[in-house]
Amino acid sequence: MKQFIEGSQAVAQVVKLCRPGVISAYPITPQTHIVEGLAKIVANGELKAEFVNVESEHSAASLVLGSVASGVRSFTATSSQGFLLMIEVLFNIAGMRLPLVMTCANRAISAPLSIWNDQQDSMTARDSGWIQLYAENNQEAADLHIQAYRISEDKDISLPVMVCMDGFILTHGAEVVDLPDQSEVDKFLPPFKLENKLDVEDPKTLGAFADPSYYTEARYGIQVANSNALEIIPKVSDEFKKIFGRATGGLVEGYKLEDAEQVIVAMGSIVGTIKETVDELRAEGKKVGVLKIITYRPFPVDAIYEALKDVREVAVLEKAVSMGYAGPLYADLKSAISCKSKINKISGFVIGLGGRDITKDSIRQVYSLLSGEEVRCEFIGLDPSFEGNG
Amino acid sequence: MKAKDIGIAKPGSSKANKTGSWRIESRPKFLQKDCIACNMCLLICPEGCITGKEKNGYICDYAYCKGCGNCAVICPKDDIDMIREE
């Protein structure tokens, strides 16, 4: 049913429909509304689950690690500093191959302190083994959570999935979202069964010591599961479309790519602004398109190559930077497709850090810079009075 | 073995892991002459492979003894010698 709803509440509603048995989180802006919503849902008896209040994000992540390990579908959510506090546990969850879904309400990282949006937090876990999906709008954020459980619990994947949604822009933004019925979700998402669960009848330890003759294989297994996910994620998206009647998810989404000579690549809510700008540029006769990365980990190299192989110039726009080099998406994309296609320019742009507004003018600025010399890590919208000497 | 099963340990794994193969230089010899049954060697053994109750009745299981020598150091009566591994 279509509802005018805040992004966080839409996520809380769909997580409820996925029937988690344990939810644990620690409040942090801009994630808080999601678990506040879920806390209310549990307290009202609308969802039979245990909502566990904890003293930190490290504990929240550890708690859901334990609940998933004992075979119960679980959920957590965080942002920014809380995300960083979870990170040790995030690696463990992936390493133990535990299917879990968490929301990262993307927010900047201290210092200086900022509660506003960018994607530097989730980028710190891109090497953890977690699957990362990025949502453009609230409908997609809601749908991706449902798909995330299916992807995560697939026996050929068995990895945690993080749904990343831009803090405030999506979490606090209200728009019309088509929320599914319980019966549809039940048809799409079977009950959770974990092969190697903690069980007093069959005691075992998870994540125990692996000496040098095993450790490499365990890590290789995560890499293989990620490759499997590249095959399975599009299938999950197709099946979602059959049941729910709309296409969301998958690896990448192209917009006006057919005859595009220049393409802007980005992920998250910024894609909406880029699409609008591209519409205007198209009206002016410019052959521009957009490539939205939905699945960032595993990195969909083939899908990206397929989308960009006939393109001349590519601009990568991102709300994160790997300090000392460039944006992580730029670096990944460049290594994946350069020398393989007709592309003669891949430029990287860093934009919208710490909640700096990204307007259509900012996108037009990127577009005009794309015609110039190739750049690796150009910051867009810097204050001109700032003395750029570090 | 599946990669996902690595790091999953069933009970009794310490018993399966015969750490005696780690011994390279020396092994404890329980002299059983001046032992006062203070139990210190049994308590300090990191492998828990020392058994005994009575005076001069303590012994270790060489299948698990790693040869760390802690028992010989802690023995107040110098009744445990570390001898060269043959």
GROMACS .gro file of C-alpha atoms in nm:
model
  476
    1MET     CA    1   0.000   0.000   0.000
    2LYS     CA    2   0.129   0.344  -0.092
    3GLN     CA    3   0.200   0.570   0.201
    4PHE     CA    4   0.354   0.912   0.249
    5ILE     CA    5   0.618   0.814   0.501
    6GLU     CA    6   0.957   0.908   0.644
    7GLY     CA    7   1.243   0.692   0.510
    8SER     CA    8   1.335   0.560   0.854
    9GLN     CA    9   0.976   0.456   0.927
   10ALA     CA   10   0.951   0.287   0.587
   11VAL     CA   11   1.260   0.083   0.674
   12ALA     CA   12   1.120   0.001   1.019
   13GLN     CA   13   0.797  -0.119   0.856
   14VAL     CA   14   0.967  -0.348   0.604
   15VAL     CA   15   1.210  -0.485   0.862
   16LYS     CA   16   0.903  -0.575   1.069
   17LEU     CA   17   0.761  -0.760   0.767
   18CYS     CA   18   1.083  -0.962   0.744
   19ARG     CA   19   1.004  -1.099   1.093
   20PRO     CA   20   1.336  -1.064   1.276
   21GLY     CA   21   1.340  -1.235   1.614
   22VAL     CA   22   1.605  -1.009   1.766
   23ILE     CA   23   1.672  -0.639   1.714
   24SER     CA   24   1.948  -0.455   1.891
   25ALA     CA   25   2.089  -0.111   1.834
   26TYR     CA   26   2.230   0.193   2.007
   27PRO     CA   27   2.087   0.533   1.921
   28ILE     CA   28   2.289   0.756   1.690
   29THR     CA   29   2.184   1.034   1.456
   30PRO     CA   30   2.066   0.993   1.181
   31GLN     CA   31   1.990   0.623   1.231
   32THR     CA   32   1.783   0.655   1.548
   33HIS     CA   33   1.438   0.689   1.391
   34ILE     CA   34   1.468   0.343   1.235
   35VAL     CA   35   1.514   0.156   1.562
   36GLU     CA   36   1.282   0.392   1.747
   37GLY     CA   37   1.018   0.286   1.499
   38LEU     CA   38   1.102  -0.080   1.551
   39ALA     CA   39   1.107  -0.041   1.930
   40LYS     CA   40   0.754   0.095   1.911
   41ILE     CA   41   0.643  -0.185   1.679
   42VAL     CA   42   0.779  -0.447   1.921
   43ALA     CA   43   0.637  -0.270   2.228
   44ASN     CA   44   0.294  -0.256   2.063
   45GLY     CA   45   0.305  -0.629   2.009
   46GLU     CA   46   0.296  -0.594   1.629
   47LEU     CA   47   0.616  -0.798   1.597
   48LYS     CA   48   0.711  -1.093   1.812
   49ALA     CA   49   1.075  -1.007   1.864
   50GLU     CA   50   1.315  -0.925   2.139
   51PHE     CA   51   1.434  -0.565   2.128
   52VAL     CA   52   1.755  -0.546   2.328
   53ASN     CA   53   1.886  -0.214   2.454
   54VAL     CA   54   2.264  -0.213   2.485
   55GLU     CA   55   2.533   0.023   2.607
   56SER     CA   56   2.720   0.074   2.278
   57GLU     CA   57   2.729  -0.013   1.910
   58HIS     CA   58   3.004  -0.266   1.979
   59SER     CA   59   2.757  -0.444   2.204
   60ALA     CA   60   2.470  -0.408   1.956
   61ALA     CA   61   2.676  -0.573   1.682
   62SER     CA   62   2.803  -0.841   1.922
   63LEU     CA   63   2.450  -0.913   2.038
   64VAL     CA   64   2.311  -0.967   1.689
   65LEU     CA   65   2.619  -1.172   1.603
   66GLY     CA   66   2.514  -1.402   1.887
   67SER     CA   67   2.146  -1.408   1.801
   68VAL     CA   68   2.212  -1.491   1.434
   69ALA     CA   69   2.464  -1.754   1.543
   70SER     CA   70   2.189  -1.919   1.743
   71GLY     CA   71   1.975  -1.927   1.431
   72VAL     CA   72   1.748  -1.625   1.479
   73ARG     CA   73   1.697  -1.367   1.203
   74SER     CA   74   1.823  -1.037   1.341
   75PHE     CA   75   1.859  -0.669   1.261
   76THR     CA   76   2.071  -0.375   1.366
   77ALA     CA   77   2.137  -0.026   1.237
   78THR     CA   78   2.393   0.245   1.292
   79SER     CA   79   2.578   0.549   1.155
   80SER     CA   80   2.917   0.717   1.156
   81GLN     CA   81   3.097   0.690   1.494
   82GLY     CA   82   2.870   0.403   1.593
   83PHE     CA   83   2.962   0.229   1.271
   84LEU     CA   84   3.332   0.270   1.353
   85LEU     CA   85   3.273   0.126   1.699
   86MET     CA   86   3.102  -0.176   1.540
   87ILE     CA   87   3.371  -0.241   1.287
   88GLU     CA   88   3.567  -0.506   1.475
   89VAL     CA   89   3.248  -0.706   1.516
   90LEU     CA   90   3.145  -0.645   1.153
   91PHE     CA   91   3.456  -0.828   1.036
   92ASN     CA   92   3.373  -1.113   1.274
   93ILE     CA   93   3.014  -1.142   1.149
   94ALA     CA   94   3.136  -1.172   0.791
   95GLY     CA   95   3.418  -1.406   0.893
   96MET     CA   96   3.176  -1.639   1.069
   97ARG     CA   97   2.958  -1.627   0.757
   98LEU     CA   98   2.653  -1.513   0.952
   99PRO     CA   99   2.356  -1.386   0.751
  100LEU     CA  100   2.248  -1.053   0.899
  101VAL     CA  101   2.100  -0.731   0.767
  102MET     CA  102   2.196  -0.392   0.900
  103THR     CA  103   2.118  -0.040   0.790
  104CYS     CA  104   2.393   0.215   0.765
  105ALA     CA  105   2.232   0.558   0.772
  106ASN     CA  106   2.530   0.721   0.606
  107ARG     CA  107   2.688   1.005   0.799
  108ALA     CA  108   3.023   1.184   0.804
  109ILE     CA  109   3.301   1.086   1.043
  110SER     CA  110   3.473   1.295   1.312
  111ALA     CA  111   3.688   1.502   1.342
  112PRO     CA  112   3.561   1.765   1.296
  113LEU     CA  113   3.231   1.643   1.430
  114SER     CA  114   2.953   1.636   1.174
  115ILE     CA  115   2.615   1.473   1.202
  116TRP     CA  116   2.543   1.533   0.835
  117ASN     CA  117   2.551   1.300   0.540
  118ASP     CA  118   2.830   1.155   0.333
  119GLN     CA  119   2.944   0.796   0.279
  120GLN     CA  120   3.277   0.786   0.457
  121ASP     CA  121   3.141   0.560   0.731
  122SER     CA  122   3.028   0.260   0.526
  123MET     CA  123   3.337   0.291   0.305
  124THR     CA  124   3.555   0.196   0.601
  125ALA     CA  125   3.395  -0.152   0.591
  126ARG     CA  126   3.416  -0.211   0.219
  127ASP     CA  127   3.692  -0.470   0.274
  128SER     CA  128   3.512  -0.652   0.555
  129GLY     CA  129   3.332  -0.917   0.349
  130TRP     CA  130   2.990  -0.754   0.400
  131ILE     CA  131   2.776  -0.708   0.093
  132GLN     CA  132   2.699  -0.338   0.050
  133LEU     CA  133   2.389  -0.206  -0.125
  134TYR     CA  134   2.327   0.167  -0.173
  135ALA     CA  135   1.976   0.313  -0.199
  136GLU     CA  136   1.882   0.608  -0.419
  137ASN     CA  137   1.544   0.681  -0.263
  138ASN     CA  138   1.316   0.557   0.014
  139GLN     CA  139   1.132   0.307  -0.203
  140GLU     CA  140   1.462   0.151  -0.294
  141ALA     CA  141   1.583   0.162   0.068
  142ALA     CA  142   1.270  -0.026   0.178
  143ASP     CA  143   1.288  -0.282  -0.104
  144LEU     CA  144   1.661  -0.341  -0.061
  145HIS     CA  145   1.610  -0.444   0.301
  146ILE     CA  146   1.371  -0.720   0.197
  147GLN     CA  147   1.607  -0.835  -0.078
  148ALA     CA  148   1.902  -0.808   0.160
  149TYR     CA  149   1.765  -1.086   0.382
  150ARG     CA  150   1.718  -1.313   0.081
  151ILE     CA  151   2.069  -1.241  -0.047
  152SER     CA  152   2.226  -1.276   0.295
  153GLU     CA  153   2.055  -1.607   0.375
  154ASP     CA  154   2.121  -1.769   0.036
  155LYS     CA  155   2.323  -2.082   0.114
  156ASP     CA  156   2.574  -2.000  -0.162
  157ILE     CA  157   2.638  -1.660  -0.007
  158SER     CA  158   2.586  -1.677   0.369
  159LEU     CA  159   2.725  -1.331   0.431
  160PRO     CA  160   2.589  -1.023   0.609
  161VAL     CA  161   2.437  -0.745   0.397
  162MET     CA  162   2.450  -0.375   0.471
  163VAL     CA  163   2.188  -0.146   0.321
  164CYS     CA  164   2.334   0.201   0.299
  165MET     CA  165   2.097   0.497   0.284
  166ASP     CA  166   2.202   0.859   0.298
  167GLY     CA  167   2.145   1.008   0.642
  168PHE     CA  168   1.878   1.280   0.664
  169ILE     CA  169   1.832   1.298   0.287
  170LEU     CA  170   1.665   0.959   0.295
  171THR     CA  171   1.629   0.869   0.663
  172HIS     CA  172   1.446   1.191   0.751
  173GLY     CA  173   1.298   1.266   0.411
  174ALA     CA  174   0.932   1.179   0.359
  175GLU     CA  175   0.806   1.057   0.024
  176VAL     CA  176   0.554   0.813  -0.112
  177VAL     CA  177   0.664   0.454  -0.055
  178ASP     CA  178   0.478   0.145  -0.166
  179LEU     CA  179   0.491  -0.078   0.141
  180PRO     CA  180   0.432  -0.447   0.071
  181ASP     CA  181   0.186  -0.679   0.246
  182GLN     CA  182   0.299  -0.938   0.495
  183SER     CA  183   0.177  -1.216   0.266
  184GLU     CA  184   0.395  -1.091  -0.022
  185VAL     CA  185   0.703  -1.073   0.199
  186ASP     CA  186   0.632  -1.420   0.341
  187LYS     CA  187   0.613  -1.555  -0.014
  188PHE     CA  188   0.947  -1.393  -0.101
  189LEU     CA  189   1.136  -1.461   0.221
  190PRO     CA  190   1.117  -1.813   0.368
  191PRO     CA  191   1.188  -1.868   0.740
  192PHE     CA  192   1.554  -1.844   0.837
  193LYS     CA  193   1.750  -2.165   0.881
  194LEU     CA  194   2.116  -2.155   0.975
  195GLU     CA  195   2.325  -2.461   0.893
  196ASN     CA  196   2.585  -2.424   1.167
  197LYS     CA  197   2.396  -2.268   1.453
  198LEU     CA  198   2.485  -2.259   1.818
  199ASP     CA  199   2.286  -2.535   1.981
  200VAL     CA  200   2.314  -2.683   2.330
  201GLU     CA  201   2.218  -3.023   2.188
  202ASP     CA  202   2.510  -3.010   1.946
  203PRO     CA  203   2.771  -2.785   2.105
  204LYS     CA  204   3.027  -2.603   1.894
  205THR     CA  205   3.236  -2.288   1.886
  206LEU     CA  206   3.209  -2.047   1.590
  207GLY     CA  207   3.495  -1.831   1.470
  208ALA     CA  208   3.752  -2.035   1.655
  209PHE     CA  209   4.122  -2.051   1.581
  210ALA     CA  210   4.231  -2.131   1.225
  211ASP     CA  211   4.602  -2.198   1.193
  212PRO     CA  212   4.796  -2.105   0.879
  213SER     CA  213   4.685  -2.424   0.705
  214TYR     CA  214   4.317  -2.313   0.716
  215TYR     CA  215   4.295  -1.933   0.746
  216THR     CA  216   4.362  -1.858   0.379
  217GLU     CA  217   4.083  -2.096   0.274
  218ALA     CA  218   3.839  -1.929   0.512
  219ARG     CA  219   3.912  -1.587   0.360
  220TYR     CA  220   3.902  -1.734   0.010
  221GLY     CA  221   3.557  -1.869   0.094
  222ILE     CA  222   3.433  -1.515   0.159
  223GLN     CA  223   3.573  -1.405  -0.176
  224VAL     CA  224   3.396  -1.695  -0.351
  225ALA     CA  225   3.070  -1.616  -0.172
  226ASN     CA  226   3.101  -1.258  -0.296
  227SER     CA  227   3.144  -1.385  -0.654
  228ASN     CA  228   2.835  -1.603  -0.606
  229ALA     CA  229   2.648  -1.295  -0.490
  230LEU     CA  230   2.717  -1.128  -0.825
  231GLU     CA  231   2.512  -1.407  -0.986
  232ILE     CA  232   2.245  -1.427  -0.718
  233ILE     CA  233   2.169  -1.057  -0.655
  234PRO     CA  234   2.018  -1.001  -1.004
  235LYS     CA  235   1.809  -1.320  -0.964
  236VAL     CA  236   1.678  -1.200  -0.629
  237SER     CA  237   1.589  -0.868  -0.790
  238ASP     CA  238   1.403  -1.049  -1.073
  239GLU     CA  239   1.209  -1.259  -0.828
  240PHE     CA  240   1.128  -0.950  -0.624
  241LYS     CA  241   0.982  -0.793  -0.937
  242LYS     CA  242   0.761  -1.095  -0.997
  243ILE     CA  243   0.613  -1.085  -0.648
  244PHE     CA  244   0.605  -0.712  -0.574
  245GLY     CA  245   0.556  -0.580  -0.926
  246ARG     CA  246   0.839  -0.330  -0.934
  247ALA     CA  247   1.202  -0.351  -1.036
  248THR     CA  248   1.446  -0.251  -0.767
  249GLY     CA  249   1.783  -0.380  -0.660
  250GLY     CA  250   2.028  -0.565  -0.877
  251LEU     CA  251   2.387  -0.470  -0.943
  252VAL     CA  252   2.371  -0.144  -1.137
  253GLU     CA  253   2.107   0.072  -1.302
  254GLY     CA  254   2.163   0.264  -1.622
  255TYR     CA  255   1.980   0.588  -1.701
  256LYS     CA  256   1.980   0.724  -2.056
  257LEU     CA  257   2.287   0.519  -2.143
  258GLU     CA  258   2.180   0.401  -2.492
  259ASP     CA  259   2.367   0.660  -2.700
  260ALA     CA  260   2.555   0.826  -2.414
  261GLU     CA  261   2.907   0.948  -2.481
  262GLN     CA  262   2.961   1.080  -2.133
  263VAL     CA  263   2.843   0.903  -1.820
  264ILE     CA  264   2.831   1.010  -1.459
  265VAL     CA  265   2.875   0.720  -1.214
  266ALA     CA  266   2.753   0.755  -0.857
  267MET     CA  267   2.566   0.578  -0.579
  268GLY     CA  268   2.305   0.671  -0.322
  269SER     CA  269   2.064   0.962  -0.313
  270ILE     CA  270   2.289   1.187  -0.523
  271VAL     CA  271   2.178   0.981  -0.826
  272GLY     CA  272   1.834   1.147  -0.817
  273THR     CA  273   1.989   1.494  -0.854
  274ILE     CA  274   2.216   1.367  -1.130
  275LYS     CA  275   1.923   1.219  -1.323
  276GLU     CA  276   1.739   1.554  -1.307
  277THR     CA  277   2.047   1.738  -1.431
  278VAL     CA  278   2.102   1.482  -1.705
  279ASP     CA  279   1.743   1.538  -1.823
  280GLU     CA  280   1.823   1.908  -1.861
  281LEU     CA  281   2.155   1.840  -2.034
  282ARG     CA  282   1.980   1.598  -2.269
  283ALA     CA  283   1.727   1.872  -2.354
  284GLU     CA  284   2.026   2.086  -2.448
  285GLY     CA  285   2.143   1.812  -2.684
  286LYS     CA  286   2.424   1.669  -2.469
  287LYS     CA  287   2.464   1.291  -2.487
  288VAL     CA  288   2.495   1.226  -2.115
  289GLY     CA  289   2.385   0.928  -1.910
  290VAL     CA  290   2.401   0.801  -1.552
  291LEU     CA  291   2.524   0.473  -1.413
  292LYS     CA  292   2.399   0.403  -1.062
  293ILE     CA  293   2.596   0.152  -0.859
  294ILE     CA  294   2.351  -0.032  -0.634
  295THR     CA  295   2.576  -0.320  -0.532
  296TYR     CA  296   2.913  -0.179  -0.435
  297ARG     CA  297   3.042  -0.497  -0.270
  298PRO     CA  298   3.078  -0.735  -0.441
  299PHE     CA  299   3.196  -0.489  -0.704
  300PRO     CA  300   3.004  -0.564  -1.025
  301VAL     CA  301   3.296  -0.535  -1.266
  302ASP     CA  302   3.127  -0.706  -1.563
  303ALA     CA  303   2.800  -0.515  -1.529
  304ILE     CA  304   2.991  -0.187  -1.513
  305TYR     CA  305   3.204  -0.276  -1.812
  306GLU     CA  306   2.895  -0.377  -2.009
  307ALA     CA  307   2.727  -0.045  -1.929
  308LEU     CA  308   3.030   0.171  -2.009
  309LYS     CA  309   3.209  -0.010  -2.291
  310ASP     CA  310   3.100   0.232  -2.565
  311VAL     CA  311   3.130   0.547  -2.359
  312ARG     CA  312   3.398   0.809  -2.419
  313GLU     CA  313   3.423   0.990  -2.088
  314VAL     CA  314   3.331   0.889  -1.736
  315ALA     CA  315   3.295   1.103  -1.425
  316VAL     CA  316   3.279   0.928  -1.088
  317LEU     CA  317   3.105   1.132  -0.820
  318GLU     CA  318   3.129   1.022  -0.462
  319LYS     CA  319   3.075   1.128  -0.105
  320ALA     CA  320   3.389   0.962   0.026
  321VAL     CA  321   3.761   0.979  -0.021
  322SER     CA  322   4.042   0.742   0.057
  323MET     CA  323   4.273   1.002   0.206
  324GLY     CA  324   4.599   1.024   0.019
  325TYR     CA  325   4.463   0.878  -0.303
  326ALA     CA  326   4.113   0.932  -0.441
  327GLY     CA  327   3.753   0.831  -0.399
  328PRO     CA  328   3.720   0.456  -0.339
  329LEU     CA  329   3.455   0.410  -0.610
  330TYR     CA  330   3.676   0.593  -0.859
  331ALA     CA  331   3.973   0.374  -0.772
  332ASP     CA  332   3.770   0.054  -0.800
  333LEU     CA  333   3.603   0.155  -1.123
  334LYS     CA  334   3.922   0.273  -1.284
  335SER     CA  335   4.108  -0.047  -1.205
  336ALA     CA  336   3.812  -0.251  -1.329
  337ILE     CA  337   3.761  -0.096  -1.670
  338SER     CA  338   4.054   0.112  -1.786
  339CYS     CA  339   4.249  -0.030  -2.080
  340LYS     CA  340   3.954  -0.255  -2.160
  341SER     CA  341   3.712  -0.024  -2.334
  342LYS     CA  342   3.680   0.278  -2.559
  343ILE     CA  343   3.684   0.508  -2.257
  344ASN     CA  344   3.960   0.763  -2.289
  345LYS     CA  345   3.894   0.952  -1.970
  346ILE     CA  346   3.787   0.856  -1.618
  347SER     CA  347   3.776   1.150  -1.381
  348GLY     CA  348   3.712   1.134  -1.008
  349PHE     CA  349   3.519   1.394  -0.809
  350VAL     CA  350   3.459   1.420  -0.436
  351ILE     CA  351   3.138   1.597  -0.348
  352GLY     CA  352   2.897   1.663  -0.065
  353LEU     CA  353   3.118   1.573   0.232
  354GLY     CA  354   2.968   1.639   0.575
  355GLY     CA  355   2.628   1.735   0.435
  356ARG     CA  356   2.743   2.000   0.186
  357ASP     CA  357   2.447   2.051  -0.047
  358ILE     CA  358   2.473   1.892  -0.389
  359THR     CA  359   2.271   2.099  -0.632
  360LYS     CA  360   2.207   2.069  -1.003
  361ASP     CA  361   2.470   2.343  -1.042
  362SER     CA  362   2.727   2.117  -0.871
  363ILE     CA  363   2.645   1.840  -1.118
  364ARG     CA  364   2.672   2.083  -1.410
  365GLN     CA  365   3.012   2.190  -1.276
  366VAL     CA  366   3.124   1.826  -1.280
  367TYR     CA  367   2.990   1.792  -1.633
  368SER     CA  368   3.188   2.091  -1.755
  369LEU     CA  369   3.504   1.973  -1.577
  370LEU     CA  370   3.466   1.637  -1.747
  371SER     CA  371   3.538   1.795  -2.084
  372GLY     CA  372   3.870   1.928  -1.950
  373GLU     CA  373   4.177   1.737  -1.844
  374GLU     CA  374   4.140   1.406  -1.662
  375VAL     CA  375   4.136   1.455  -1.285
  376ARG     CA  376   4.173   1.197  -1.014
  377CYS     CA  377   4.038   1.355  -0.700
  378GLU     CA  378   3.880   1.692  -0.764
  379PHE     CA  379   3.688   1.838  -0.470
  380ILE     CA  380   3.369   2.005  -0.588
  381GLY     CA  381   3.233   2.319  -0.422
  382LEU     CA  382   3.534   2.417  -0.213
  383ASP     CA  383   3.507   2.760  -0.053
  384PRO     CA  384   3.718   2.988  -0.277
  385SER     CA  385   3.846   3.185   0.024
  386PHE     CA  386   3.995   2.867   0.169
  387GLU     CA  387   4.373   2.855   0.151
  388GLY     CA  388   4.440   2.517  -0.002
  389ASN     CA  389   4.768   2.438   0.173
  390GLY     CA  390   4.638   2.174   0.412
  391MET     CA  391   3.565  -2.935   0.422
  392LYS     CA  392   3.370  -2.625   0.323
  393ALA     CA  393   3.533  -2.283   0.368
  394LYS     CA  394   3.230  -2.176   0.575
  395ASP     CA  395   3.302  -2.453   0.826
  396ILE     CA  396   3.655  -2.334   0.901
  397GLY     CA  397   3.675  -2.197   1.252
  398ILE     CA  398   3.386  -2.409   1.375
  399ALA     CA  399   3.515  -2.621   1.659
  400LYS     CA  400   3.331  -2.914   1.815
  401PRO     CA  401   3.382  -3.003   2.183
  402GLY     CA  402   3.687  -3.212   2.262
  403SER     CA  403   3.914  -3.035   2.017
  404SER     CA  404   4.189  -3.003   2.282
  405LYS     CA  405   4.196  -3.378   2.315
  406ALA     CA  406   4.227  -3.423   1.939
  407ASN     CA  407   4.517  -3.180   1.924
  408LYS     CA  408   4.817  -3.381   2.049
  409THR     CA  409   5.039  -3.096   2.154
  410GLY     CA  410   5.316  -3.332   2.257
  411SER     CA  411   5.445  -3.294   1.902
  412TRP     CA  412   5.535  -2.933   1.987
  413ARG     CA  413   5.813  -3.049   2.223
  414ILE     CA  414   6.150  -2.982   2.066
  415GLU     CA  415   6.425  -2.968   2.326
  416SER     CA  416   6.336  -3.108   2.661
  417ARG     CA  417   6.075  -3.296   2.859
  418PRO     CA  418   5.997  -3.299   3.230
  419LYS     CA  419   6.110  -3.595   3.432
  420PHE     CA  420   5.911  -3.648   3.751
  421LEU     CA  421   6.178  -3.771   3.994
  422GLN     CA  422   5.921  -3.882   4.255
  423LYS     CA  423   6.171  -3.854   4.544
  424ASP     CA  424   6.100  -3.533   4.739
  425CYS     CA  425   5.745  -3.464   4.617
  426ILE     CA  426   5.516  -3.321   4.889
  427ALA     CA  427   5.197  -3.331   4.673
  428CYS     CA  428   5.162  -2.950   4.684
  429ASN     CA  429   4.979  -2.979   4.348
  430MET     CA  430   5.153  -2.673   4.202
  431CYS     CA  431   5.279  -2.855   3.891
  432LEU     CA  432   4.930  -2.983   3.812
  433LEU     CA  433   4.778  -2.636   3.849
  434ILE     CA  434   5.034  -2.450   3.642
  435CYS     CA  435   5.045  -2.693   3.350
  436PRO     CA  436   4.896  -2.504   3.053
  437GLU     CA  437   4.790  -2.828   2.890
  438GLY     CA  438   4.633  -2.976   3.201
  439CYS     CA  439   4.819  -3.296   3.128
  440ILE     CA  440   4.965  -3.357   3.474
  441THR     CA  441   4.785  -3.600   3.702
  442GLY     CA  442   4.849  -3.714   4.057
  443LYS     CA  443   4.726  -3.701   4.416
  444GLU     CA  444   4.974  -3.871   4.646
  445LYS     CA  445   5.329  -3.770   4.738
  446ASN     CA  446   5.572  -3.891   4.470
  447GLY     CA  447   5.273  -3.991   4.259
  448TYR     CA  448   5.264  -3.713   3.998
  449ILE     CA  449   5.317  -3.779   3.629
  450CYS     CA  450   5.239  -3.612   3.296
  451ASP     CA  451   5.097  -3.732   2.965
  452TYR     CA  452   5.371  -3.688   2.705
  453ALA     CA  453   5.116  -3.701   2.423
  454TYR     CA  454   5.013  -3.351   2.531
  455CYS     CA  455   5.313  -3.210   2.725
  456LYS     CA  456   5.459  -2.924   2.519
  457GLY     CA  457   5.783  -2.919   2.721
  458CYS     CA  458   5.729  -2.564   2.847
  459GLY     CA  459   5.904  -2.643   3.174
  460ASN     CA  460   5.665  -2.447   3.397
  461CYS     CA  461   5.621  -2.749   3.625
  462ALA     CA  462   5.996  -2.782   3.678
  463VAL     CA  463   6.029  -2.411   3.760
  464ILE     CA  464   5.741  -2.401   4.008
  465CYS     CA  465   5.823  -2.722   4.194
  466PRO     CA  466   5.936  -2.609   4.544
  467LYS     CA  467   6.132  -2.929   4.596
  468ASP     CA  468   6.318  -2.935   4.264
  469ASP     CA  469   6.165  -3.277   4.214
  470ILE     CA  470   6.104  -3.225   3.842
  471ASP     CA  471   6.399  -3.215   3.604
  472MET     CA  472   6.393  -3.101   3.245
  473ILE     CA  473   6.587  -3.363   3.053
  474ARG     CA  474   6.700  -3.358   2.694
  475GLU     CA  475   6.442  -3.481   2.442
  476GLU     CA  476   6.562  -3.800   2.275
   0.00000   0.00000   0.00000
